[in-house]
Amino acid sequence: MTELVDQASDFAKEYIEPIAQKLDEEKAFPEEVFEKLHEERYLQLLIPQEEGGIGGDIADLVDIIWTFAQKSATVGLTYLMHNVALDGVLKTAHEETRKRIIQEVIEEGKFLGLAYSETSGGVQFTKPDRTSAKKDGDHWILSGAKSMVTSATFANYYVVNATGPDEDEDPKHFLVSKDADGVTFKMEWWSGLGMRGNVSCPMFLEDVSISEADRLDNPQTHTIFLVGLAAVYSGLNTAIVDEAVMHTTDRQYPDGHKLSEVDAIKGHISTIYSNAQAATALTRQAAQAAREDLDAAFPQVLAARVVATENVTESANLGMRIGGGRAYTGFRNFELYLRDALAGQVMAPSLDMLKQWIGATITGQDID
């Protein structure tokens, strides 16, 4: 297992770094990277060894996402989404569906995504009110719309939540093929400020027939999702550190002294570095705790997501100040990092909701 984690840095340098700018400029999904992720077995990270996979866990996943995100936050995010959805399938799918997905991921390089968010629900992505599921014999009929579906049109399957016949019950969850009759996407509606390569466009479901075998039994994906997002943003923060150091040590004034020698700049770099260190440490601590006890680690996971998001936003703003006029004209990656960092502000659950959850959890209250 450690071999895959150890090799993640080399993988990122060879396959992710060269195309990171292209993904942003062209709003292009990292198809070539996912082909390599299949070849190098990263897509099967969470599949147990006895079933042909790598047998990795949440802490391994966090380390790999953090490494990938340093070269491209988009790749870190899309790789996370595959693993979140796959984790739900591995833990809660019917046995025949589970075996099929394992085989397709390992042998064919198929990958997964999530389809939870809705325009009407906003940050309440766990309570769909536009997507419904009705029982029809041994099938379910799904109708509705999802607003921002990461890896839209590229992932082979999506975990979709929907309101069941009894609206008071928890939402139903289904594994939906992108090629299923009645599934369509509106790629032309995607125009993200940052994370452009995740192609998070709307998905529409019109009387989509799903077998009972493809219903998931309430997958609990929130912990792996939240700590994975913390890994994305702490990895991005680390990239901002590297960018700031590179820029300020290269930038030289006419009298020979460097930008890095200016006291105010040293203070900014210190803040960026401290932000990255704090977010990374808390994220890894939360992942290690989740490795031991998923439920008990939940408050730490929430805190890691909050700290990573708030820290990277501050660091990205400071990066722009360090870059100055050059950063404003697109020199280096400061502007790209700022836009990618801002995506964390709108990615559900919102920071305000996360903080409410932390307060409720550590005081023994239920989360609404």
PDB file of C-alpha atoms in Angstrom, residues 226-357:
ATOM      1  CA  LEU A 226     -15.206  15.918   3.811  1.00  0.00           C
ATOM      2  CA  VAL A 227     -11.722  14.772   4.763  1.00  0.00           C
ATOM      3  CA  GLY A 228     -10.970  14.307   1.062  1.00  0.00           C
ATOM      4  CA  LEU A 229     -11.941  17.923   0.396  1.00  0.00           C
ATOM      5  CA  ALA A 230      -9.647  18.962   3.239  1.00  0.00           C
ATOM      6  CA  ALA A 231      -6.850  17.061   1.478  1.00  0.00           C
ATOM      7  CA  VAL A 232      -7.604  18.853  -1.804  1.00  0.00           C
ATOM      8  CA  TYR A 233      -7.404  22.300  -0.228  1.00  0.00           C
ATOM      9  CA  SER A 234      -4.435  21.632   2.040  1.00  0.00           C
ATOM     10  CA  GLY A 235      -2.594  20.253  -0.996  1.00  0.00           C
ATOM     11  CA  LEU A 236      -3.500  23.377  -2.955  1.00  0.00           C
ATOM     12  CA  ASN A 237      -2.267  25.522  -0.074  1.00  0.00           C
ATOM     13  CA  THR A 238       1.073  23.706  -0.231  1.00  0.00           C
ATOM     14  CA  ALA A 239       1.267  24.513  -3.940  1.00  0.00           C
ATOM     15  CA  ILE A 240       0.780  28.207  -3.099  1.00  0.00           C
ATOM     16  CA  VAL A 241       3.728  27.994  -0.707  1.00  0.00           C
ATOM     17  CA  ASP A 242       5.940  26.598  -3.465  1.00  0.00           C
ATOM     18  CA  GLU A 243       4.742  29.236  -5.922  1.00  0.00           C
ATOM     19  CA  ALA A 244       5.361  32.083  -3.490  1.00  0.00           C
ATOM     20  CA  VAL A 245       8.867  30.896  -2.664  1.00  0.00           C
ATOM     21  CA  MET A 246       9.736  30.397  -6.321  1.00  0.00           C
ATOM     22  CA  HIS A 247       8.433  33.809  -7.347  1.00  0.00           C
ATOM     23  CA  THR A 248       9.983  35.822  -4.533  1.00  0.00           C
ATOM     24  CA  THR A 249      13.408  34.205  -4.783  1.00  0.00           C
ATOM     25  CA  ASP A 250      13.470  34.700  -8.566  1.00  0.00           C
ATOM     26  CA  ARG A 251      12.202  38.301  -8.533  1.00  0.00           C
ATOM     27  CA  GLN A 252      15.127  40.697  -8.260  1.00  0.00           C
ATOM     28  CA  TYR A 253      15.191  44.499  -7.952  1.00  0.00           C
ATOM     29  CA  PRO A 254      17.638  46.687  -9.931  1.00  0.00           C
ATOM     30  CA  ASP A 255      19.887  47.094  -6.871  1.00  0.00           C
ATOM     31  CA  GLY A 256      20.274  43.306  -6.630  1.00  0.00           C
ATOM     32  CA  HIS A 257      18.135  42.439  -3.625  1.00  0.00           C
ATOM     33  CA  LYS A 258      15.325  39.916  -3.987  1.00  0.00           C
ATOM     34  CA  LEU A 259      11.602  40.223  -3.345  1.00  0.00           C
ATOM     35  CA  SER A 260      11.919  37.485  -0.719  1.00  0.00           C
ATOM     36  CA  GLU A 261      14.125  39.815   1.358  1.00  0.00           C
ATOM     37  CA  VAL A 262      11.357  42.392   1.862  1.00  0.00           C
ATOM     38  CA  ASP A 263       9.996  42.155   5.410  1.00  0.00           C
ATOM     39  CA  ALA A 264       6.321  42.425   4.413  1.00  0.00           C
ATOM     40  CA  ILE A 265       6.794  39.640   1.849  1.00  0.00           C
ATOM     41  CA  LYS A 266       8.487  37.422   4.418  1.00  0.00           C
ATOM     42  CA  GLY A 267       5.443  37.919   6.632  1.00  0.00           C
ATOM     43  CA  HIS A 268       3.066  36.907   3.833  1.00  0.00           C
ATOM     44  CA  ILE A 269       5.102  33.808   3.023  1.00  0.00           C
ATOM     45  CA  SER A 270       5.144  32.900   6.704  1.00  0.00           C
ATOM     46  CA  THR A 271       1.353  33.071   6.857  1.00  0.00           C
ATOM     47  CA  ILE A 272       0.922  30.987   3.699  1.00  0.00           C
ATOM     48  CA  TYR A 273       3.359  28.373   4.969  1.00  0.00           C
ATOM     49  CA  SER A 274       1.773  28.244   8.424  1.00  0.00           C
ATOM     50  CA  ASN A 275      -1.684  27.917   6.856  1.00  0.00           C
ATOM     51  CA  ALA A 276      -0.530  24.981   4.740  1.00  0.00           C
ATOM     52  CA  GLN A 277       1.206  23.241   7.630  1.00  0.00           C
ATOM     53  CA  ALA A 278      -1.782  23.624   9.949  1.00  0.00           C
ATOM     54  CA  ALA A 279      -4.321  22.429   7.371  1.00  0.00           C
ATOM     55  CA  THR A 280      -2.177  19.490   6.299  1.00  0.00           C
ATOM     56  CA  ALA A 281      -1.487  18.365   9.857  1.00  0.00           C
ATOM     57  CA  LEU A 282      -5.127  18.575  10.884  1.00  0.00           C
ATOM     58  CA  THR A 283      -6.258  16.778   7.722  1.00  0.00           C
ATOM     59  CA  ARG A 284      -3.834  13.919   8.225  1.00  0.00           C
ATOM     60  CA  GLN A 285      -4.703  13.706  11.906  1.00  0.00           C
ATOM     61  CA  ALA A 286      -8.399  13.479  11.037  1.00  0.00           C
ATOM     62  CA  ALA A 287      -7.697  10.797   8.432  1.00  0.00           C
ATOM     63  CA  GLN A 288      -5.681   8.746  10.912  1.00  0.00           C
ATOM     64  CA  ALA A 289      -8.479   9.079  13.465  1.00  0.00           C
ATOM     65  CA  ALA A 290     -11.020   8.001  10.833  1.00  0.00           C
ATOM     66  CA  ARG A 291      -8.855   4.988  10.070  1.00  0.00           C
ATOM     67  CA  GLU A 292      -9.346   3.897  13.686  1.00  0.00           C
ATOM     68  CA  ASP A 293     -12.976   4.948  14.232  1.00  0.00           C
ATOM     69  CA  LEU A 294     -14.945   6.601  11.438  1.00  0.00           C
ATOM     70  CA  ASP A 295     -17.768   7.921  13.617  1.00  0.00           C
ATOM     71  CA  ALA A 296     -15.619   9.198  16.473  1.00  0.00           C
ATOM     72  CA  ALA A 297     -13.410  11.085  14.031  1.00  0.00           C
ATOM     73  CA  PHE A 298     -16.291  13.078  12.563  1.00  0.00           C
ATOM     74  CA  PRO A 299     -15.695  16.333  14.532  1.00  0.00           C
ATOM     75  CA  GLN A 300     -12.013  16.281  13.550  1.00  0.00           C
ATOM     76  CA  VAL A 301     -12.952  15.715   9.938  1.00  0.00           C
ATOM     77  CA  LEU A 302     -15.337  18.674  10.018  1.00  0.00           C
ATOM     78  CA  ALA A 303     -12.669  20.868  11.592  1.00  0.00           C
ATOM     79  CA  ALA A 304     -10.101  19.810   8.982  1.00  0.00           C
ATOM     80  CA  ARG A 305     -12.467  20.764   6.163  1.00  0.00           C
ATOM     81  CA  VAL A 306     -13.169  24.180   7.718  1.00  0.00           C
ATOM     82  CA  VAL A 307      -9.531  24.989   8.453  1.00  0.00           C
ATOM     83  CA  ALA A 308      -8.283  23.803   5.053  1.00  0.00           C
ATOM     84  CA  THR A 309     -10.884  25.898   3.222  1.00  0.00           C
ATOM     85  CA  GLU A 310     -10.413  29.066   5.247  1.00  0.00           C
ATOM     86  CA  ASN A 311      -6.625  28.779   5.194  1.00  0.00           C
ATOM     87  CA  VAL A 312      -6.300  28.223   1.462  1.00  0.00           C
ATOM     88  CA  THR A 313      -8.537  31.212   0.742  1.00  0.00           C
ATOM     89  CA  GLU A 314      -6.321  33.487   2.836  1.00  0.00           C
ATOM     90  CA  SER A 315      -3.178  31.996   1.316  1.00  0.00           C
ATOM     91  CA  ALA A 316      -4.452  32.434  -2.240  1.00  0.00           C
ATOM     92  CA  ASN A 317      -5.265  36.085  -1.565  1.00  0.00           C
ATOM     93  CA  LEU A 318      -1.784  36.643  -0.138  1.00  0.00           C
ATOM     94  CA  GLY A 319      -0.326  34.880  -3.148  1.00  0.00           C
ATOM     95  CA  MET A 320      -1.957  37.438  -5.411  1.00  0.00           C
ATOM     96  CA  ARG A 321      -0.504  40.249  -3.310  1.00  0.00           C
ATOM     97  CA  ILE A 322       2.939  38.685  -3.531  1.00  0.00           C
ATOM     98  CA  GLY A 323       2.586  38.230  -7.291  1.00  0.00           C
ATOM     99  CA  GLY A 324       1.394  41.822  -7.749  1.00  0.00           C
ATOM    100  CA  GLY A 325       0.790  43.064 -11.265  1.00  0.00           C
ATOM    101  CA  ARG A 326       2.339  39.974 -12.775  1.00  0.00           C
ATOM    102  CA  ALA A 327      -0.130  37.743 -10.974  1.00  0.00           C
ATOM    103  CA  TYR A 328      -2.989  39.891 -12.279  1.00  0.00           C
ATOM    104  CA  THR A 329      -1.861  39.272 -15.848  1.00  0.00           C
ATOM    105  CA  GLY A 330      -1.716  35.515 -15.367  1.00  0.00           C
ATOM    106  CA  PHE A 331       2.019  35.196 -14.648  1.00  0.00           C
ATOM    107  CA  ARG A 332       2.774  31.954 -12.822  1.00  0.00           C
ATOM    108  CA  ASN A 333      -0.155  30.153 -11.140  1.00  0.00           C
ATOM    109  CA  PHE A 334      -1.312  32.645  -8.499  1.00  0.00           C
ATOM    110  CA  GLU A 335      -4.535  33.555 -10.297  1.00  0.00           C
ATOM    111  CA  LEU A 336      -5.374  29.906 -11.014  1.00  0.00           C
ATOM    112  CA  TYR A 337      -4.796  29.006  -7.367  1.00  0.00           C
ATOM    113  CA  LEU A 338      -7.022  31.861  -6.213  1.00  0.00           C
ATOM    114  CA  ARG A 339      -9.906  30.712  -8.398  1.00  0.00           C
ATOM    115  CA  ASP A 340      -9.506  27.087  -7.376  1.00  0.00           C
ATOM    116  CA  ALA A 341      -9.372  28.087  -3.711  1.00  0.00           C
ATOM    117  CA  LEU A 342     -12.612  30.058  -3.971  1.00  0.00           C
ATOM    118  CA  ALA A 343     -14.445  26.934  -5.109  1.00  0.00           C
ATOM    119  CA  GLY A 344     -14.214  25.711  -1.534  1.00  0.00           C
ATOM    120  CA  GLN A 345     -16.512  28.519  -0.431  1.00  0.00           C
ATOM    121  CA  VAL A 346     -19.446  27.240  -2.483  1.00  0.00           C
ATOM    122  CA  MET A 347     -18.857  23.502  -2.308  1.00  0.00           C
ATOM    123  CA  ALA A 348     -21.476  21.918  -0.090  1.00  0.00           C
ATOM    124  CA  PRO A 349     -21.663  21.684   2.832  1.00  0.00           C
ATOM    125  CA  SER A 350     -21.016  25.389   3.307  1.00  0.00           C
ATOM    126  CA  LEU A 351     -18.587  26.627   5.946  1.00  0.00           C
ATOM    127  CA  ASP A 352     -21.435  28.004   8.040  1.00  0.00           C
ATOM    128  CA  MET A 353     -23.170  24.633   8.016  1.00  0.00           C
ATOM    129  CA  LEU A 354     -19.947  22.796   8.848  1.00  0.00           C
ATOM    130  CA  LYS A 355     -19.378  25.035  11.857  1.00  0.00           C
ATOM    131  CA  GLN A 356     -22.927  24.382  13.053  1.00  0.00           C
ATOM    132  CA  TRP A 357     -22.266  20.660  12.762  1.00  0.00           C
TER     133      TRP A 357
END
